[in-house]
Short mmCIF file of C-alpha atoms in Angstrom, two decimals:
data_model
loop_
_atom_site.label_atom_id
_atom_site.label_comp_id
_atom_site.label_asym_id
_atom_site.label_seq_id
_atom_site.Cartn_x
_atom_site.Cartn_y
_atom_site.Cartn_z
CA MET A 7 43.40 -11.37 0.63
CA GLY A 8 44.95 -10.61 3.94
CA SER A 9 43.48 -10.52 7.37
CA VAL A 10 40.00 -9.21 8.11
CA LYS A 11 39.97 -5.70 9.46
CA PRO A 12 37.87 -4.82 12.54
CA TRP A 13 35.62 -2.41 10.61
CA GLN A 14 34.78 -5.22 8.14
CA VAL A 15 33.67 -7.49 11.00
CA LEU A 16 31.60 -4.65 12.44
CA LEU A 17 30.00 -3.99 9.04
CA PHE A 18 29.17 -7.69 8.63
CA VAL A 19 27.61 -7.91 12.12
CA ALA A 20 25.56 -4.73 11.45
CA ALA A 21 24.29 -6.19 8.16
CA ILE A 22 23.21 -9.44 9.85
CA ALA A 23 21.50 -7.49 12.66
CA SER A 24 19.68 -5.31 10.10
CA LEU A 25 18.43 -8.36 8.20
CA ALA A 26 17.26 -10.03 11.42
CA TYR A 27 15.40 -6.89 12.50
CA ALA A 28 13.76 -6.48 9.07
CA ALA A 29 12.61 -10.12 9.08
CA TRP A 30 11.24 -9.87 12.63
CA ASN A 31 9.46 -6.58 11.84
CA ALA A 32 7.89 -7.95 8.65
CA LEU A 33 6.72 -11.23 10.15
CA SER A 34 5.51 -10.12 13.58
CA GLY A 35 3.18 -7.26 12.61
CA GLU A 36 -0.59 -7.29 12.47
CA LYS A 37 -2.09 -9.46 9.78
CA VAL A 38 -4.12 -7.83 7.02
CA GLU A 39 -7.49 -9.41 6.34
CA LEU A 40 -8.15 -9.56 2.61
CA ALA A 41 -11.65 -9.58 1.18
CA GLN A 42 -13.07 -13.04 0.52
CA THR A 43 -15.77 -11.81 -1.84
CA ILE A 44 -16.35 -8.79 -4.06
CA ASN A 45 -19.49 -7.36 -5.63
CA LEU A 46 -19.75 -6.79 -9.37
CA VAL A 47 -22.59 -5.19 -11.31
CA ASP A 48 -23.61 -5.49 -14.95
CA VAL A 49 -23.56 -1.91 -16.21
CA HIS A 50 -26.26 -2.69 -18.80
CA THR A 51 -28.84 -4.49 -16.66
CA GLY A 52 -27.96 -3.60 -13.05
CA GLU A 53 -27.72 -7.26 -12.04
CA LEU A 54 -25.55 -7.65 -8.92
CA PHE A 55 -23.08 -10.54 -8.66
CA GLU A 56 -21.10 -11.80 -5.68
CA VAL A 57 -17.70 -13.31 -6.53
CA ASP A 58 -15.51 -15.50 -4.33
CA VAL A 59 -11.94 -14.15 -4.67
CA SER A 60 -10.44 -16.05 -1.73
CA ARG A 61 -8.47 -18.42 -3.94
CA ARG A 62 -7.73 -16.34 -7.02
CA GLY A 63 -8.13 -12.82 -8.30
CA MET A 64 -10.22 -11.55 -11.15
CA VAL A 65 -9.77 -9.35 -14.20
CA ILE A 66 -12.06 -6.30 -14.21
CA PRO A 67 -14.15 -5.60 -16.28
CA ALA A 68 -15.22 -9.20 -15.85
CA LYS A 69 -17.13 -11.32 -18.33
CA HIS A 70 -20.85 -11.71 -17.80
CA PRO A 71 -21.46 -15.44 -17.19
CA GLU A 72 -24.33 -15.61 -19.71
CA THR A 73 -23.34 -13.18 -22.48
CA GLY A 74 -19.56 -13.54 -22.26
CA GLU A 75 -19.17 -9.77 -22.68
CA ARG A 76 -16.99 -7.80 -20.29
CA THR A 77 -19.74 -5.74 -18.67
CA LEU A 78 -19.14 -6.41 -14.95
CA LEU A 79 -17.48 -3.75 -12.80
CA GLY A 80 -16.72 -3.52 -9.08
CA VAL A 81 -19.38 -1.84 -6.97
CA ARG A 82 -19.83 -0.94 -3.29
CA LEU A 83 -22.73 0.17 -1.10
CA GLU A 84 -22.11 3.71 0.13
CA ASP A 85 -24.68 5.83 1.99
CA GLY A 86 -27.51 3.63 0.74
CA GLU A 87 -26.42 3.85 -2.92
CA TRP A 88 -24.52 1.38 -5.04
CA ARG A 89 -21.50 3.10 -6.58
CA LEU A 90 -18.73 2.12 -8.95
CA ASN A 91 -15.24 2.70 -7.63
CA ALA A 92 -13.01 5.30 -9.34
CA LYS A 93 -11.41 2.72 -11.62
CA GLY A 94 -14.87 1.42 -12.50
CA ILE A 95 -15.96 4.87 -13.64
CA GLU A 96 -12.89 5.03 -15.88
CA SER A 97 -13.54 1.49 -17.16
CA LEU A 98 -17.00 2.50 -18.41
CA LYS A 99 -15.22 3.98 -21.43
CA GLN A 100 -14.01 0.49 -22.39
CA ILE A 101 -17.47 -1.06 -22.33
CA ARG A 102 -19.61 -0.66 -25.42
CA GLY A 103 -23.28 0.15 -25.11
CA SER A 104 -25.51 2.56 -23.28
CA HIS A 105 -24.69 1.59 -19.66
CA ASP A 106 -28.40 1.79 -18.78
CA ALA A 107 -27.88 0.74 -15.14
CA VAL A 108 -25.51 3.63 -14.43
CA GLY A 109 -27.73 6.57 -13.51
CA ASN A 110 -25.09 9.18 -12.77
CA LYS A 111 -21.93 8.34 -14.70
CA GLY A 112 -19.87 11.11 -13.08
CA ALA A 113 -20.59 9.85 -9.56
CA GLY A 114 -20.78 6.19 -10.59
CA VAL A 115 -24.24 5.64 -9.06
CA VAL A 116 -25.70 2.32 -10.26
CA ASN A 117 -29.34 1.16 -10.22
CA VAL A 118 -28.96 -2.38 -8.87
CA ILE A 119 -31.97 -4.64 -9.56
CA ASN A 120 -31.24 -7.41 -7.03
CA PRO A 121 -29.48 -5.85 -4.01
CA GLU A 122 -30.98 -8.28 -1.48
CA SER A 123 -29.99 -11.45 -3.34
CA PRO A 124 -26.90 -11.06 -5.53
CA THR A 125 -26.28 -13.77 -8.08
CA LEU A 126 -23.36 -16.03 -7.16
CA TYR A 127 -20.78 -15.70 -9.93
CA GLN A 128 -19.55 -19.11 -11.08
CA ARG A 129 -16.13 -19.24 -12.71
#
């Protein structure tokens, strides 16, 4: 190994500058606020649950706290109707039973029985 050539020094300096810029850009941008809670609904009964996800995530379909069956899917309020998200509609195929609370399976409209007071989901 002989002496360092000028283009090698330039390349090294450019690499360090690129890393510094990438770090500054990644760390100085706007912060993204993640959801602290999510809503889940039992597709058989229509019971609405509120889940704290601030400390850890959750596997969906989630287990019903009383029956232990995976019947809980993510739901959102949209234009005055509770709807399953797109993945929730697909997940209906994995859940056995009649899905009585889901009125329109194609659109994912759910008949929620307790929209004003969701049950707090305890893990």
